[in-house]
Short mmCIF file of C-alpha atoms in Angstrom, two decimals:
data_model
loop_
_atom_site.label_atom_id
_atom_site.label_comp_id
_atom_site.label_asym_id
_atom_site.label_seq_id
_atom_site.Cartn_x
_atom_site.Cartn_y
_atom_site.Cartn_z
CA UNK A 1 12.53 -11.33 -22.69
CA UNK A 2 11.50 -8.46 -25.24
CA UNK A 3 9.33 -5.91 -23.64
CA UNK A 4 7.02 -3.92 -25.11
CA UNK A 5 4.43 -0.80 -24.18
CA UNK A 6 2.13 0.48 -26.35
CA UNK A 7 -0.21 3.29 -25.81
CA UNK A 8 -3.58 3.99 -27.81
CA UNK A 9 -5.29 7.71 -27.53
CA UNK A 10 -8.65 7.39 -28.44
CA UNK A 11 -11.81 9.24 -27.38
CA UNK A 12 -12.54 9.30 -24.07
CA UNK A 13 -9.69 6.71 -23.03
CA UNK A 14 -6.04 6.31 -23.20
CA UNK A 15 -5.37 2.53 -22.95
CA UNK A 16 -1.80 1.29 -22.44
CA UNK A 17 -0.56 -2.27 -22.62
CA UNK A 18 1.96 -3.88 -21.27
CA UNK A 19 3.41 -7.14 -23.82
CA UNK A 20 6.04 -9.40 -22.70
CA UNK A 21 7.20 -11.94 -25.12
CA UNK A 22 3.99 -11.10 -27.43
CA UNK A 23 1.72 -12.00 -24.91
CA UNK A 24 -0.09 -9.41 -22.58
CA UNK A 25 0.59 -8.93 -19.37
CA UNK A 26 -0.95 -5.88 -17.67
CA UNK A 27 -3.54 -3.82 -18.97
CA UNK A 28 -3.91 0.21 -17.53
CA UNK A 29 -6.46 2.64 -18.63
CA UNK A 30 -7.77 6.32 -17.98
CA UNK A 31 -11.27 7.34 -19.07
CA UNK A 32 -12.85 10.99 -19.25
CA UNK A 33 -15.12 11.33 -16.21
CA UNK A 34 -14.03 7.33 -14.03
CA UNK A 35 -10.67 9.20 -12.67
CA UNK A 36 -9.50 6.43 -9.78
CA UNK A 37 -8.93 7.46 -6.30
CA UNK A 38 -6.24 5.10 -5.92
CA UNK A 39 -2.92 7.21 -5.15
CA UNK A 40 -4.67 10.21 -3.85
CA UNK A 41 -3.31 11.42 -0.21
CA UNK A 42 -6.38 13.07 2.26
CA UNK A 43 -6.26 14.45 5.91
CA UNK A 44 -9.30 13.08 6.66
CA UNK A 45 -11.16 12.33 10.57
CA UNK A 46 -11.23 9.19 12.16
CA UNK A 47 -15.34 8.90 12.29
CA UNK A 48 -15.61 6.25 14.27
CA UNK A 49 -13.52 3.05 15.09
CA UNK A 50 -14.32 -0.76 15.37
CA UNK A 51 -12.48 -2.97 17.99
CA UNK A 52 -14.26 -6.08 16.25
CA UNK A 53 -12.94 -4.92 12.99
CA UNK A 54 -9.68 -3.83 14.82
CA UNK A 55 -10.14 -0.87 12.09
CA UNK A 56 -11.24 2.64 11.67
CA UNK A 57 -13.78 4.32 9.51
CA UNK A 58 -12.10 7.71 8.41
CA UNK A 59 -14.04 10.72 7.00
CA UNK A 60 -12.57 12.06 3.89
CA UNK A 61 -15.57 14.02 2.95
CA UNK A 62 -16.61 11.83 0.35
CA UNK A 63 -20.13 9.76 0.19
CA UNK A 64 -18.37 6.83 2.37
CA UNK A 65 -15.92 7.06 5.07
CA UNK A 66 -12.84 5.17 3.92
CA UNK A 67 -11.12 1.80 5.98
CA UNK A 68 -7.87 1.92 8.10
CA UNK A 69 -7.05 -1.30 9.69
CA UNK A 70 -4.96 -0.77 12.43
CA UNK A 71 -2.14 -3.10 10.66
CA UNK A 72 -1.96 -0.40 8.05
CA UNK A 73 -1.78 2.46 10.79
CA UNK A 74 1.69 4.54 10.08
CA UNK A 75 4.21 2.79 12.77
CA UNK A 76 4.75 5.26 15.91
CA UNK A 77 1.55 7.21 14.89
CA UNK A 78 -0.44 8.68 17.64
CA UNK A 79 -3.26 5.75 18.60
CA UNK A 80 -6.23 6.10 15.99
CA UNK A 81 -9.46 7.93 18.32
CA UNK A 82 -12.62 9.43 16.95
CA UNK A 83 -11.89 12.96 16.02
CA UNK A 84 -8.31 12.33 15.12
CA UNK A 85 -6.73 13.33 12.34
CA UNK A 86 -5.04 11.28 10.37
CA UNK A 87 -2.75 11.41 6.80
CA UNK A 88 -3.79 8.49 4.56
CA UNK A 89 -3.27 7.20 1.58
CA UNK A 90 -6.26 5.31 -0.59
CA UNK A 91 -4.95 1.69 -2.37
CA UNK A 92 -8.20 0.53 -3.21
CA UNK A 93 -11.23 2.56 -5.34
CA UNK A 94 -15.03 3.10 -3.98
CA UNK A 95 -16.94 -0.29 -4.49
CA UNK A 96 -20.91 -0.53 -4.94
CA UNK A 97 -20.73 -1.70 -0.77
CA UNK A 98 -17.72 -0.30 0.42
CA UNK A 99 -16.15 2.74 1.05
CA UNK A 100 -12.05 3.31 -0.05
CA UNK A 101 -9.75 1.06 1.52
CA UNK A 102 -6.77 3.15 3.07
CA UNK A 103 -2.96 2.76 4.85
CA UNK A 104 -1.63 5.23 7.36
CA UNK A 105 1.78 4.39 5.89
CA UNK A 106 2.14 7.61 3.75
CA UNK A 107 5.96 9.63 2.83
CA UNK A 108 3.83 12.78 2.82
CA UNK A 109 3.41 15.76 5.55
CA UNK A 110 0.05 17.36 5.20
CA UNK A 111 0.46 21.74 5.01
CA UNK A 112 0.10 23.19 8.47
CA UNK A 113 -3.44 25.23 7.13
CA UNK A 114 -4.89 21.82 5.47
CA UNK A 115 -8.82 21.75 6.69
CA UNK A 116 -9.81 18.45 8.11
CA UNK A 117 -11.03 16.24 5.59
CA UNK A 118 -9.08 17.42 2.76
CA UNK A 119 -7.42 16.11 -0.63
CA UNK A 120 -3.92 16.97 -0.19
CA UNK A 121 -2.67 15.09 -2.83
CA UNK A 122 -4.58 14.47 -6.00
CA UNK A 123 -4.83 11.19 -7.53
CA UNK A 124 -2.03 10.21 -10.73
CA UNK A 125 -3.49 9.28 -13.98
CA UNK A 126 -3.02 5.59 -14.28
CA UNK A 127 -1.15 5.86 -17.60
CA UNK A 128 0.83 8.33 -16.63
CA UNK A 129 2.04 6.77 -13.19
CA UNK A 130 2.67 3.25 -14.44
CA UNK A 131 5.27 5.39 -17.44
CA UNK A 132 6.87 7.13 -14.65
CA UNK A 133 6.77 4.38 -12.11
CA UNK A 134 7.07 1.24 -14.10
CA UNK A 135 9.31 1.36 -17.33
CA UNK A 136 12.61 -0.21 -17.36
CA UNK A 137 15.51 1.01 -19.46
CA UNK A 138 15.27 -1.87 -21.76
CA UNK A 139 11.63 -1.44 -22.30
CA UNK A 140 10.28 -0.53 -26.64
CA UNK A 141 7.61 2.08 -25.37
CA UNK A 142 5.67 3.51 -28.06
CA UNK A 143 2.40 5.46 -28.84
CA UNK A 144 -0.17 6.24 -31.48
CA UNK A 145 -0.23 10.08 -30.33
CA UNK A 146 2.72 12.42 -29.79
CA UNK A 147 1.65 13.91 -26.53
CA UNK A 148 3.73 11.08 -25.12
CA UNK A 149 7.45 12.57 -25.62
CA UNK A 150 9.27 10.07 -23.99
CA UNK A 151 7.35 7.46 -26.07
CA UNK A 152 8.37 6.17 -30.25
CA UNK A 153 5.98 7.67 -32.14
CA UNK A 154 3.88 4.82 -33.74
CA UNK A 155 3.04 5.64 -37.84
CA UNK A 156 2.02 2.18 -38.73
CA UNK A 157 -1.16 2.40 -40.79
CA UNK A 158 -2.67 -0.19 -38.68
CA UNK A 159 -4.11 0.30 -35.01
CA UNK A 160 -1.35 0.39 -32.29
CA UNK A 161 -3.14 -2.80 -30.58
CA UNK A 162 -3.35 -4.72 -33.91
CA UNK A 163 0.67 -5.49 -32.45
CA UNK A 164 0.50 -8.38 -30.66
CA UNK A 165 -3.18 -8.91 -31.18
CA UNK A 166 -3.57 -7.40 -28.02
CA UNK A 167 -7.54 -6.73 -28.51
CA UNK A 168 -7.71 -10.45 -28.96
CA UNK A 169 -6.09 -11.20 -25.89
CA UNK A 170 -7.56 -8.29 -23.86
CA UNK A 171 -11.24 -9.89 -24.89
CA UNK A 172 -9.69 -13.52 -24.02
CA UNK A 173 -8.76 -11.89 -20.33
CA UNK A 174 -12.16 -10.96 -19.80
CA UNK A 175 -13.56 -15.09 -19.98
CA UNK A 176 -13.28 -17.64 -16.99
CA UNK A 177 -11.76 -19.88 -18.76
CA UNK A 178 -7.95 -19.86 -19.88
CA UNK A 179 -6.28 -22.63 -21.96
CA UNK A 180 -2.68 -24.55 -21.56
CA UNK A 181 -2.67 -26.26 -24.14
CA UNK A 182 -3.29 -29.85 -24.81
CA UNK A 183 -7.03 -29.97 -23.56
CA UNK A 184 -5.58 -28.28 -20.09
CA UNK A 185 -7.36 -25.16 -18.84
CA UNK A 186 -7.27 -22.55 -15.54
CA UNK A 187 -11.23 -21.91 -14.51
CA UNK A 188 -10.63 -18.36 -13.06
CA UNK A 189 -13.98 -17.70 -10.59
CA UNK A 190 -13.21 -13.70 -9.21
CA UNK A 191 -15.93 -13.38 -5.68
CA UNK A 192 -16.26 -10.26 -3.49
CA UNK A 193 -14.92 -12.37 -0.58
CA UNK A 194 -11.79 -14.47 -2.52
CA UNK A 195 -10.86 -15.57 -6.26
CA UNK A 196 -10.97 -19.33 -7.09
CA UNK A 197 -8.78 -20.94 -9.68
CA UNK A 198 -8.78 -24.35 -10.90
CA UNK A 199 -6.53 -26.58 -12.56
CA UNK A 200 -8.62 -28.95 -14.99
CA UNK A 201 -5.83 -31.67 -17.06
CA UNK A 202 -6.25 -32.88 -20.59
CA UNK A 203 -6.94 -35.72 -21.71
CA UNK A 204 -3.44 -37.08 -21.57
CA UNK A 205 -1.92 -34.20 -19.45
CA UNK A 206 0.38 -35.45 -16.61
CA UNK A 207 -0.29 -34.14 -13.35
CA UNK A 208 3.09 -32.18 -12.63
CA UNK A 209 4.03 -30.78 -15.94
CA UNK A 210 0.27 -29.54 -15.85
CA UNK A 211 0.66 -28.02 -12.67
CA UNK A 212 3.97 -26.03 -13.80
CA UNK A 213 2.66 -24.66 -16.28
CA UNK A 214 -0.89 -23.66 -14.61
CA UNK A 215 1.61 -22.08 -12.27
CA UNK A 216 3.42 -19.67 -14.83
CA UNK A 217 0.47 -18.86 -16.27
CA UNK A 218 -1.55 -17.89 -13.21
CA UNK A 219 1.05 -15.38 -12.29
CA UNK A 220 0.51 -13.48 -16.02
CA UNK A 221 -2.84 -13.96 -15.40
CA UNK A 222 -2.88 -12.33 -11.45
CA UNK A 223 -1.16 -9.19 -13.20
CA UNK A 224 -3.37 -9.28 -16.29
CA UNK A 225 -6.69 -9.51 -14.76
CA UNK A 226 -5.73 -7.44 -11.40
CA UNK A 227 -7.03 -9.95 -9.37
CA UNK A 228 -6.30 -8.95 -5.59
CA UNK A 229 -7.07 -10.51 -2.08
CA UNK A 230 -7.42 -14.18 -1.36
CA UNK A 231 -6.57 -16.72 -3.43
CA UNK A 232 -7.15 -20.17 -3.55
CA UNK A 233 -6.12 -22.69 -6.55
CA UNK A 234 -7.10 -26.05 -6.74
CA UNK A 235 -4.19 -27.80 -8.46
CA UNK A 236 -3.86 -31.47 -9.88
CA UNK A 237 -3.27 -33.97 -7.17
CA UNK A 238 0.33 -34.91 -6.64
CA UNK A 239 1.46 -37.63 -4.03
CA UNK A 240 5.35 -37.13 -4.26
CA UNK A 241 6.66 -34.56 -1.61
CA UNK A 242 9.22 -33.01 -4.02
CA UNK A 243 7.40 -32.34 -6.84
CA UNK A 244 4.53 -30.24 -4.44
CA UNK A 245 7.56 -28.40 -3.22
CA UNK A 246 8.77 -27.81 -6.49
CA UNK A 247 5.33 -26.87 -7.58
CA UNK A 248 5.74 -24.15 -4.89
CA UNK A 249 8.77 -23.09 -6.07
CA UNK A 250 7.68 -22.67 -9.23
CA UNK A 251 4.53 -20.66 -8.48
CA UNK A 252 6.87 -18.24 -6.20
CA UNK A 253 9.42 -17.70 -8.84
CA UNK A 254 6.19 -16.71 -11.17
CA UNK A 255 5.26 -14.27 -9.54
CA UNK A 256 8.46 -12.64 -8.14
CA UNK A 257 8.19 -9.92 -10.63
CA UNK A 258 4.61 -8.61 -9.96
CA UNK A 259 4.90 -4.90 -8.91
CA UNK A 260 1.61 -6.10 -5.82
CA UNK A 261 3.26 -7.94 -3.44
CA UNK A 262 2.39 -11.28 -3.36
CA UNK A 263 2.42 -14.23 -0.83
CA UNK A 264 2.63 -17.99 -1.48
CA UNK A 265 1.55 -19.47 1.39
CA UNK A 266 2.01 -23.31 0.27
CA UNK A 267 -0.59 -26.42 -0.17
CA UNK A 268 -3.31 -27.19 2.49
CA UNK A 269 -3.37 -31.16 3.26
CA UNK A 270 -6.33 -31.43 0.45
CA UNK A 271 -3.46 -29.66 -1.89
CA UNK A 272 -4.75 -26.33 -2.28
CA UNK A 273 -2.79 -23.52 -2.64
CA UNK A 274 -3.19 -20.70 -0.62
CA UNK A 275 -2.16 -16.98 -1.60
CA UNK A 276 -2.87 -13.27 -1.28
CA UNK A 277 -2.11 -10.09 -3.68
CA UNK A 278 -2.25 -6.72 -2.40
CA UNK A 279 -4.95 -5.08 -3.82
CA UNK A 280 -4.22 -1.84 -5.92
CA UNK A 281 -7.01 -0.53 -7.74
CA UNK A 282 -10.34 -2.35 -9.94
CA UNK A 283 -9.86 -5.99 -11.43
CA UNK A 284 -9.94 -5.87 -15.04
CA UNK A 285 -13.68 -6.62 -14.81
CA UNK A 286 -14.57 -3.89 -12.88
CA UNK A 287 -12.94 -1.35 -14.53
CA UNK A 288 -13.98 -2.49 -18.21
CA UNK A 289 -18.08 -2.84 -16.24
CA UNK A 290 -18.25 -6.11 -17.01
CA UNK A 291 -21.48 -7.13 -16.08
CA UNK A 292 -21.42 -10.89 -17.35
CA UNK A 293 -19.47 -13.11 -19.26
CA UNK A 294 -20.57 -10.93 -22.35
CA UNK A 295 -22.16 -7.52 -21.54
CA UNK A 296 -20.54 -4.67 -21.04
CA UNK A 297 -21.56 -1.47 -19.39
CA UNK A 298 -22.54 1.37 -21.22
CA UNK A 299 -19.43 2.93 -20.91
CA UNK A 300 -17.34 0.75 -22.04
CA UNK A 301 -19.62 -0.08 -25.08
CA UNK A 302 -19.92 3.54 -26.11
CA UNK A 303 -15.60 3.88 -25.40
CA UNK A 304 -15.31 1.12 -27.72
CA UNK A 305 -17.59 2.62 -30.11
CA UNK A 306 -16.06 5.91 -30.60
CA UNK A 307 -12.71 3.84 -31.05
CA UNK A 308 -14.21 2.16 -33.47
CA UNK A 309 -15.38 4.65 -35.40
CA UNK A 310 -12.03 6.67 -35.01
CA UNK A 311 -9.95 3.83 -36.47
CA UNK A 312 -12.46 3.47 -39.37
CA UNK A 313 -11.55 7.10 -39.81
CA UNK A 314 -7.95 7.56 -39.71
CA UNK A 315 -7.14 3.65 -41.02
CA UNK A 316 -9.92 3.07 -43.37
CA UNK A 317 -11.06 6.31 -44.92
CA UNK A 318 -14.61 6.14 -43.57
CA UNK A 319 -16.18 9.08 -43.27
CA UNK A 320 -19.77 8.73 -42.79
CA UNK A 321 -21.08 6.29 -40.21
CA UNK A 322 -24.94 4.66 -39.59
CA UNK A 323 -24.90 3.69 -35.81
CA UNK A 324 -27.55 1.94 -34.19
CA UNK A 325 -27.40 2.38 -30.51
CA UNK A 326 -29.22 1.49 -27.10
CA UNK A 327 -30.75 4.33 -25.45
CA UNK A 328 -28.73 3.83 -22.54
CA UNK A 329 -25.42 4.75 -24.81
CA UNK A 330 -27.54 7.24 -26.86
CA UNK A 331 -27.57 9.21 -23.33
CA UNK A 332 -24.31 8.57 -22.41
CA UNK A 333 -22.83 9.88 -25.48
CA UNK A 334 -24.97 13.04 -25.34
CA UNK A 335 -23.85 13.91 -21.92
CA UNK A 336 -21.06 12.29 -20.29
CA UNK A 337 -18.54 12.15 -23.55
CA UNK A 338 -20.84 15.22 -25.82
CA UNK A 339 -17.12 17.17 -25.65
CA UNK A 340 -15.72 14.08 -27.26
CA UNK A 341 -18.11 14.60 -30.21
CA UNK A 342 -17.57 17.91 -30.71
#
């Protein structure tokens, strides 16, 4: 397999994707102004704790107390009390109706003056972590701005994502719908409570080759989108025993590499199969604000703007631009990215 990272600087974002075989696989980002929680280490409080929930609700001193389930509790920690302290790491970001969700399980001692909540350890820039964390020896990494020294320098005269087509697909990632080829499709439906998936056949697909390859694809497409939680996929129907366990097998193989841990729980007795994937950070969705199948927030439209206009710049020789904007974006890029502009 031939694996590639490229890295676009543009104004107010650094986007990095991750290519395998010419086809995108994960897709990382870091705007001015959205910096993720995800990574960052607090000694927060334990405000108050559930028994129904068998969870806590930990102050961190930000707008929402954070969620420790007691499964996620560090292993010989003392038993989680209102008014303890406790060391936790966040894995999931601030949502519009819950606070961050947190684990106990942390390789971190907090300093013997830290005030109760505190940040002790800041959050990583997304880019940055998945280039330290991520990258394999064998991996082409290159980007369109030198800052990154341990990246090729890319001096094409043609935008860094115009390899691969990897706008294309990031825009095709962002749609329900995913084809297989041959009239076969995935129907990806993300909810707050679990993501449905399912398997529609052509008009002359046959049920188990189908299948495998809805399999392989849903794994890229797991990693790609950054779907997390409970999963549910609604494959073709299949009588024979070995080719549902082989089905299995092949769905379990797929997603072997994904850095989230994921488990493949099997087929229900109506044939569904059942999975989860630790959630790390935003879907793809969230963090691009989509708010339907084609809007995009204001952030993201103005981001993609200023891109635009930069590459028109440096690839095309543009230099003077007529923009007609939304007054939404007009604000946005007269406050939150004005030191962009300038």
């Amino acid at each position: 397999m031939t694996t590639d990272v490229l890295i676009n600087v543009a104004p107010g974002e650094t986007r990095l994707a991750l290519v395998e075989d010419g086809r995108l696989s994960e897709y990382v980002n870091s705007r001015i102004g959205a910096q993720s929680l995800v990574g960052a280490i607090f000694l927060g409080r334990v405000a108050s704790v559930s028994k129904p929930l068998d969870a806590a609700f930990v102050d961190l001193g930000l707008a929402r107390p954070g969620f420790l389930a007691f499964s996620d509790a560090k292993e010989g920690a003392p038993k989680l009390i209102e008014g303890a302290s406790v060391l936790v790491h966040v894995v999931r970001d601030v949502t519009d109706d819950k606070g961050p969700k947190l684990t106990g399980r942390v390789a971190h001692a907090a300093p013997s003056d830290a005030r109760v909540p505190s940040l002790i350890v800041p959050p990583p820039d997304p880019v940055e972590h998945f280039l330290l964390t991520r990258v394999r020896a064998d991996w082409r990494v290159r980007a369109d701005d030198r800052r990154f020294r341990a990246a090729e320098f890319y001096a094409e005269r043609t935008p860094i994502f115009a390899e691969h087509d990897v706008e294309t697909q990031l825009e095709a990632a962002l749609h329900p719908l995913v084809p297989l080829g041959d009239g076969a499709s995935l129907m990806i439906e993300e909810t707050a409570a679990l993501s449905a998936i399912d398997v529609n056949s052509g008009p002359r697909g046959e049920a188990n080759a189908v299948n495998l390859a809805a399999a392989r694809e849903l794994a890229r497409q797991l990693r790609l989108r950054n779907i997390g939680g409970q999963i549910v996929v609604d494959f073709l129907p299949m009588k024979r025993r070995d080719r549902r366990a082989q089905l299995i097998d092949t769905l379990r193989a797929a997603v072997a590499d994904d850095s989230n841990e994921v488990q493949v729980f099997g087929l229900t007795r109506l044939g569904l199969a059942e999975l989860t994937r630790r959630r790390i950070g935003e879907s793809l969705a969230a963090r691009l604000g989509l708010q339907s199948n084609i809007a995009r927030s204001p952030e993201t439209a103005a981001l993609d703007l200023l891109r635009t206009i930069d590459e028109q710049a440096r690839f095309g020789g543009t230099r003077r631009f007529a923009v007609t904007l939304s007054r939404a974006i007009e604000l946005l890029l007269q406050t939150g990215y004005r030191a962009v502009l300038d």
